[in-house]
C-alpha positions as a printed NumPy array, in Angstrom:
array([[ -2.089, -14.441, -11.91 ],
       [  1.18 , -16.329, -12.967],
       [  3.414, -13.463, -11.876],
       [  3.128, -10.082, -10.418],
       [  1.744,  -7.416, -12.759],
       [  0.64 ,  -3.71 , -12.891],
       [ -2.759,  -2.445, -12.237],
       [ -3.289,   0.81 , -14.891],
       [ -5.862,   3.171, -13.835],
       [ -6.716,   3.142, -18.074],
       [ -6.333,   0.127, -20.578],
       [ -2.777,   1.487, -21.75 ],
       [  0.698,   0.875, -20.994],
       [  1.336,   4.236, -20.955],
       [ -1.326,   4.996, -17.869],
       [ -0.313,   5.613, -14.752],
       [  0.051,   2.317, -12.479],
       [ -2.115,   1.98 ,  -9.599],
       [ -1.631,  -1.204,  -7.657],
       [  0.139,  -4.932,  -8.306],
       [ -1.785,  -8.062,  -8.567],
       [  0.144, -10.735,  -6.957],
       [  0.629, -14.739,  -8.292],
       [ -2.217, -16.612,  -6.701],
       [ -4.646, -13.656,  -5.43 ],
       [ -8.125, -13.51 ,  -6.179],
       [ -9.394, -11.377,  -9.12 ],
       [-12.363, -10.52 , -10.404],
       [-12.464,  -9.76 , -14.039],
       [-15.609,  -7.595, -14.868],
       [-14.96 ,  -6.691, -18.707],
       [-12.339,  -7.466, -21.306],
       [-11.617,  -5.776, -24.464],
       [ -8.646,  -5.007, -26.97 ],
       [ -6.535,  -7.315, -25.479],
       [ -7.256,  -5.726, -22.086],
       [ -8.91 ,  -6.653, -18.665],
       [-10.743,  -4.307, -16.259],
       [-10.353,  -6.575, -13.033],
       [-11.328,  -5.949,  -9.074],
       [ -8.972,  -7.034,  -6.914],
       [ -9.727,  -9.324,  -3.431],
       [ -9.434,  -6.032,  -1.513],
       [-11.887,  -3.851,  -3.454],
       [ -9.829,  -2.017,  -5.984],
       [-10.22 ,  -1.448,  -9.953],
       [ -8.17 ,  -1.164, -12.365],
       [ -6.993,  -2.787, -16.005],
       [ -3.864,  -5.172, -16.77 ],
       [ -3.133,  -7.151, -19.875],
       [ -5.435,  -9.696, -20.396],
       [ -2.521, -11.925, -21.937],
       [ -1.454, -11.485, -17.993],
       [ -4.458, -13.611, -16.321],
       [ -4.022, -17.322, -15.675],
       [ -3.381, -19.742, -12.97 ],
       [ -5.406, -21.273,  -9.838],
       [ -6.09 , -18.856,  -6.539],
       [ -3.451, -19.582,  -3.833],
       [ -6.18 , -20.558,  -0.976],
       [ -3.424, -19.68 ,   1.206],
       [ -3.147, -16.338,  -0.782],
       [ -3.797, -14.765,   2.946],
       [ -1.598, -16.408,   4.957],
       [  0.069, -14.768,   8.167],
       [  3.626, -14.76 ,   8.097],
       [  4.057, -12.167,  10.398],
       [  2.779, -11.413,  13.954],
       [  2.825,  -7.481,  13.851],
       [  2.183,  -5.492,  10.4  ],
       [  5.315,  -3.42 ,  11.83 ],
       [  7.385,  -6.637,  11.618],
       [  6.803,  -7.298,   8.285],
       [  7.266,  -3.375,   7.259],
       [ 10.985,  -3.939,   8.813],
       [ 11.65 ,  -6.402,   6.021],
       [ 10.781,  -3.825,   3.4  ],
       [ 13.394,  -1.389,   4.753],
       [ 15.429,  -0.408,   2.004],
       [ 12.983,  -1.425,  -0.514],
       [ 12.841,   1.521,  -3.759],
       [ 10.019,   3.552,  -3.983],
       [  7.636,   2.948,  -6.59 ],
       [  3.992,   4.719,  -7.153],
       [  1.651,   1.561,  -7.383],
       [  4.115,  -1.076,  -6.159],
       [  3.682,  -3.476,  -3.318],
       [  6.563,  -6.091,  -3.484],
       [ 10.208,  -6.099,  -2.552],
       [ 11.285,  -4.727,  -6.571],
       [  9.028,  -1.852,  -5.348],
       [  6.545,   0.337,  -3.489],
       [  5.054,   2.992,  -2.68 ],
       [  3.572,   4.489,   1.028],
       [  0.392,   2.902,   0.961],
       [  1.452,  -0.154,  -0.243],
       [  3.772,  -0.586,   2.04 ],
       [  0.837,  -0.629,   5.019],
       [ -1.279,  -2.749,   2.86 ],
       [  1.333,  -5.779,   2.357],
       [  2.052,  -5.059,   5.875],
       [ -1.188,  -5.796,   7.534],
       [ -1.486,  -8.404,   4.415],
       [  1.377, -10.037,   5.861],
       [ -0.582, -10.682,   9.107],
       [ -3.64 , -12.195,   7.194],
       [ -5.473,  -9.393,   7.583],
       [ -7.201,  -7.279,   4.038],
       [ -7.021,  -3.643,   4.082],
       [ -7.701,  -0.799,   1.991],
       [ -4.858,  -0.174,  -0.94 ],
       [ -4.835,   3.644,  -0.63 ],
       [ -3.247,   5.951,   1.927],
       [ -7.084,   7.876,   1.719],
       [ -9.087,   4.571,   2.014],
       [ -6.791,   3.297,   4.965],
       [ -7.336,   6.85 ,   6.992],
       [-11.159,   5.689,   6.709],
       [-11.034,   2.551,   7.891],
       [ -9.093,   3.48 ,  10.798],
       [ -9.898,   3.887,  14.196],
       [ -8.979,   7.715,  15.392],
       [ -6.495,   7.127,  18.681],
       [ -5.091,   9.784,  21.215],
       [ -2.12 ,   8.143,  22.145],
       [  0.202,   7.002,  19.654],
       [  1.809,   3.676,  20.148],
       [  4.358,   2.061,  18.082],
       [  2.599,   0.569,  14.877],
       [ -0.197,   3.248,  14.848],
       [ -0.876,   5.028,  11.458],
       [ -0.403,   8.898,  10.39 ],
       [ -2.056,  10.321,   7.954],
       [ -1.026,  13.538,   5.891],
       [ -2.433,  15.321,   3.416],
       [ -2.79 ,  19.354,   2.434],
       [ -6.384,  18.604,   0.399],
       [ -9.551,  16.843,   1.222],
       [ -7.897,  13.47 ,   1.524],
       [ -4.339,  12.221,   2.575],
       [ -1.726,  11.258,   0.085],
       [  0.821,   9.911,   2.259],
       [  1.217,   7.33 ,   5.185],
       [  3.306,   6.241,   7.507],
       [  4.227,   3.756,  10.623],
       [  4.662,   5.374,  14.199],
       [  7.872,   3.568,  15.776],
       [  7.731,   5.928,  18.639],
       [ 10.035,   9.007,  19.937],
       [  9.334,  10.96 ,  16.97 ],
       [ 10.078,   8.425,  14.79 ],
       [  7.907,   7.254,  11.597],
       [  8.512,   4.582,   9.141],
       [  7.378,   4.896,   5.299],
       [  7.911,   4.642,   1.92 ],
       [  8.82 ,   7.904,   0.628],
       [  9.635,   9.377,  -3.217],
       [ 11.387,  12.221,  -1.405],
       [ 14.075,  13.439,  -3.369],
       [ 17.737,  11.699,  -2.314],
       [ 15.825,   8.785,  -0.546],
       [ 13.032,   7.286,  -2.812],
       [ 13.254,   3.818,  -0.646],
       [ 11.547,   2.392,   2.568],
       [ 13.364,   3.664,   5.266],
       [ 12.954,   4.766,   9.212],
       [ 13.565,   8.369,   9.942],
       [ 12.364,  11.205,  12.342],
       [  9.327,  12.376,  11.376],
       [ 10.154,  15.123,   8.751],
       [  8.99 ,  18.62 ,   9.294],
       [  7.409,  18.765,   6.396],
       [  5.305,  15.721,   7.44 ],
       [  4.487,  17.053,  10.648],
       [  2.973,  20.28 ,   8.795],
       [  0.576,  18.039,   7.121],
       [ -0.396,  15.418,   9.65 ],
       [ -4.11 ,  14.706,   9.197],
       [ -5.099,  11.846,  11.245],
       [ -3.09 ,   9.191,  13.636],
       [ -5.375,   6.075,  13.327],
       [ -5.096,   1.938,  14.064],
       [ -6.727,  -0.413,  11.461]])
Protein backbone atom coordinates (compact mmCIF):
# COMPACT_ATOMS: atom_id res chain seq x y z
CA UNK A 1 0.00 0.00 0.00
CA UNK A 2 1.14 3.63 -0.94
CA UNK A 3 -0.93 5.20 1.83
CA UNK A 4 -3.26 4.18 4.51
CA UNK A 5 -6.68 3.00 3.34
CA UNK A 6 -10.01 1.49 4.59
CA UNK A 7 -10.78 -2.11 4.88
CA UNK A 8 -14.89 -2.47 3.90
CA UNK A 9 -16.46 -5.48 5.22
CA UNK A 10 -18.37 -5.40 1.35
CA UNK A 11 -16.86 -4.11 -2.05
CA UNK A 12 -18.66 -0.59 -1.58
CA UNK A 13 -17.82 2.69 -0.33
CA UNK A 14 -20.79 2.87 1.35
CA UNK A 15 -20.00 -0.46 3.68
CA UNK A 16 -19.13 -0.22 6.89
CA UNK A 17 -15.16 0.06 7.48
CA UNK A 18 -13.50 -2.61 9.27
CA UNK A 19 -9.79 -2.15 9.65
CA UNK A 20 -6.81 0.18 7.88
CA UNK A 21 -4.12 -1.23 5.78
CA UNK A 22 -1.04 0.63 6.46
CA UNK A 23 1.89 1.90 3.66
CA UNK A 24 4.33 -0.96 3.49
CA UNK A 25 2.33 -3.96 5.29
CA UNK A 26 1.91 -7.19 3.85
CA UNK A 27 -1.32 -8.06 1.95
CA UNK A 28 -2.63 -10.77 0.49
CA UNK A 29 -4.98 -10.19 -2.33
CA UNK A 30 -7.24 -13.34 -2.86
CA UNK A 31 -9.82 -12.00 -5.61
CA UNK A 32 -10.37 -8.81 -7.54
CA UNK A 33 -13.34 -7.65 -9.33
CA UNK A 34 -15.22 -4.34 -10.41
CA UNK A 35 -12.52 -2.32 -9.63
CA UNK A 36 -12.35 -3.94 -6.18
CA UNK A 37 -9.92 -6.16 -4.05
CA UNK A 38 -10.87 -8.74 -1.39
CA UNK A 39 -7.37 -8.77 0.47
CA UNK A 40 -6.09 -10.63 3.92
CA UNK A 41 -4.16 -8.68 5.88
CA UNK A 42 -0.51 -9.86 7.68
CA UNK A 43 -2.55 -10.40 10.86
CA UNK A 44 -5.35 -12.64 9.55
CA UNK A 45 -8.17 -10.34 8.70
CA UNK A 46 -10.50 -9.95 5.43
CA UNK A 47 -11.90 -7.48 3.99
CA UNK A 48 -12.15 -5.36 0.43
CA UNK A 49 -10.44 -1.86 -0.51
CA UNK A 50 -10.13 -0.24 -3.88
CA UNK A 51 -8.08 -2.03 -6.03
CA UNK A 52 -6.85 1.40 -7.63
CA UNK A 53 -5.44 1.54 -3.77
CA UNK A 54 -2.74 -1.46 -4.02
CA UNK A 55 0.85 -0.70 -5.00
CA UNK A 56 4.23 -0.35 -3.59
CA UNK A 57 7.07 -2.79 -2.07
CA UNK A 58 6.45 -4.46 1.67
CA UNK A 59 8.31 -2.39 4.34
CA UNK A 60 10.53 -5.52 5.69
CA UNK A 61 10.72 -3.43 8.64
CA UNK A 62 6.83 -3.16 8.48
CA UNK A 63 7.17 -4.78 12.23
CA UNK A 64 9.52 -2.87 13.77
CA UNK A 65 9.52 -2.15 17.68
CA UNK A 66 9.43 1.31 18.50
CA UNK A 67 8.18 0.90 21.74
CA UNK A 68 9.18 -1.19 24.82
CA UNK A 69 5.64 -1.62 26.49
CA UNK A 70 2.29 -1.76 24.24
CA UNK A 71 1.07 0.70 27.17
CA UNK A 72 3.79 3.16 26.07
CA UNK A 73 2.85 3.40 22.77
CA UNK A 74 -1.11 3.56 23.74
CA UNK A 75 0.05 6.91 25.75
CA UNK A 76 0.94 8.46 22.41
CA UNK A 77 -2.54 7.85 21.09
CA UNK A 78 -4.12 9.78 23.98
CA UNK A 79 -6.29 12.21 22.55
CA UNK A 80 -6.51 10.51 19.33
CA UNK A 81 -10.62 10.69 17.80
CA UNK A 82 -12.48 7.75 17.81
CA UNK A 83 -13.11 6.07 14.71
CA UNK A 84 -14.89 2.44 14.11
CA UNK A 85 -12.16 0.62 11.93
CA UNK A 86 -9.29 3.08 12.42
CA UNK A 87 -5.85 2.36 13.70
CA UNK A 88 -3.65 5.52 13.11
CA UNK A 89 -3.26 8.85 14.81
CA UNK A 90 -6.35 10.58 12.22
CA UNK A 91 -8.30 7.77 13.99
CA UNK A 92 -9.35 4.69 15.95
CA UNK A 93 -11.31 2.73 17.46
CA UNK A 94 -10.91 0.31 20.95
CA UNK A 95 -9.48 -2.55 19.39
CA UNK A 96 -7.34 -0.88 17.27
CA UNK A 97 -5.94 0.94 19.61
CA UNK A 98 -4.49 -2.53 21.43
CA UNK A 99 -3.57 -3.85 18.11
CA UNK A 100 -1.15 -0.83 16.98
CA UNK A 101 -0.18 -0.98 20.51
CA UNK A 102 1.29 -4.38 20.80
CA UNK A 103 2.17 -3.67 16.89
CA UNK A 104 4.24 -1.00 18.12
CA UNK A 105 6.34 -3.50 20.14
CA UNK A 106 6.84 -5.86 17.06
CA UNK A 107 4.57 -8.08 18.19
CA UNK A 108 1.08 -9.27 15.64
CA UNK A 109 -2.13 -9.56 17.34
CA UNK A 110 -5.60 -10.14 16.63
CA UNK A 111 -7.55 -6.84 15.09
CA UNK A 112 -10.80 -7.37 17.06
CA UNK A 113 -11.69 -6.67 20.68
CA UNK A 114 -13.43 -10.58 20.40
CA UNK A 115 -10.34 -12.17 18.69
CA UNK A 116 -7.88 -10.41 21.24
CA UNK A 117 -10.09 -11.82 24.42
CA UNK A 118 -9.13 -15.32 22.72
CA UNK A 119 -5.80 -15.05 22.37
CA UNK A 120 -5.32 -13.91 25.77
CA UNK A 121 -4.10 -15.47 28.68
CA UNK A 122 -6.95 -15.32 31.63
CA UNK A 123 -4.95 -13.54 34.82
CA UNK A 124 -6.16 -13.06 38.53
CA UNK A 125 -4.32 -10.17 39.34
CA UNK A 126 -4.49 -7.24 37.26
CA UNK A 127 -1.34 -5.37 36.61
CA UNK A 128 -0.90 -2.25 34.75
CA UNK A 129 -1.02 -3.08 30.89
CA UNK A 130 -3.37 -6.13 31.36
CA UNK A 131 -6.51 -6.29 29.06
CA UNK A 132 -10.44 -6.09 29.98
CA UNK A 133 -12.80 -7.36 28.10
CA UNK A 134 -16.62 -6.33 28.01
CA UNK A 135 -19.32 -7.39 26.32
CA UNK A 136 -23.35 -8.04 27.18
CA UNK A 137 -23.57 -10.99 24.20
CA UNK A 138 -21.58 -14.01 23.34
CA UNK A 139 -18.47 -12.04 22.51
CA UNK A 140 -16.93 -8.66 23.75
CA UNK A 141 -17.27 -5.48 21.82
CA UNK A 142 -15.11 -3.30 23.73
CA UNK A 143 -11.47 -3.21 25.20
CA UNK A 144 -9.47 -1.55 27.24
CA UNK A 145 -5.84 -1.00 29.05
CA UNK A 146 -5.63 -1.55 32.95
CA UNK A 147 -3.35 1.45 34.30
CA UNK A 148 -4.12 0.40 37.78
CA UNK A 149 -6.29 1.97 40.84
CA UNK A 150 -9.38 1.67 38.97
CA UNK A 151 -8.14 3.18 36.16
CA UNK A 152 -8.55 1.91 32.35
CA UNK A 153 -7.32 3.36 29.20
CA UNK A 154 -9.35 3.04 25.75
CA UNK A 155 -10.70 4.31 22.86
CA UNK A 156 -14.20 5.05 23.42
CA UNK A 157 -17.29 6.47 20.96
CA UNK A 158 -19.00 7.42 24.22
CA UNK A 159 -21.03 10.29 23.74
CA UNK A 160 -19.05 13.83 24.78
CA UNK A 161 -15.62 11.97 24.54
CA UNK A 162 -15.30 9.94 21.23
CA UNK A 163 -11.23 10.14 21.61
CA UNK A 164 -8.45 7.98 23.32
CA UNK A 165 -8.36 9.00 26.66
CA UNK A 166 -7.52 7.62 30.44
CA UNK A 167 -10.38 7.60 32.82
CA UNK A 168 -11.77 5.56 35.85
CA UNK A 169 -13.21 2.68 34.78
CA UNK A 170 -16.87 3.69 33.95
CA UNK A 171 -19.71 2.00 35.68
CA UNK A 172 -21.15 1.07 32.85
CA UNK A 173 -17.94 -0.80 31.88
CA UNK A 174 -17.63 -2.45 35.03
CA UNK A 175 -21.32 -3.93 34.49
CA UNK A 176 -20.07 -5.61 31.46
CA UNK A 177 -16.56 -6.76 32.24
CA UNK A 178 -16.09 -10.17 30.61
CA UNK A 179 -12.59 -11.20 30.86
CA UNK A 180 -9.16 -9.43 32.24
CA UNK A 181 -6.51 -11.18 30.02
CA UNK A 182 -2.50 -10.54 28.89
CA UNK A 183 -1.59 -11.26 25.20
Amino acid sequence: MRHSTPLYAAPDHGAEQVSEVLPGEPLLVLETRDGWACARTAYDYPGWLPQAALGGEVDPGWLEPSAAEPLEHARTLLGTPYLWGGMTERGIDCSGLVHMSFRATGRLVPRDADLQEDAGVPVDELRPGDLISYGDGATADHVAFWLGEGRILHATGRDGVNRVLEEPEPEELRARRRRVFRL
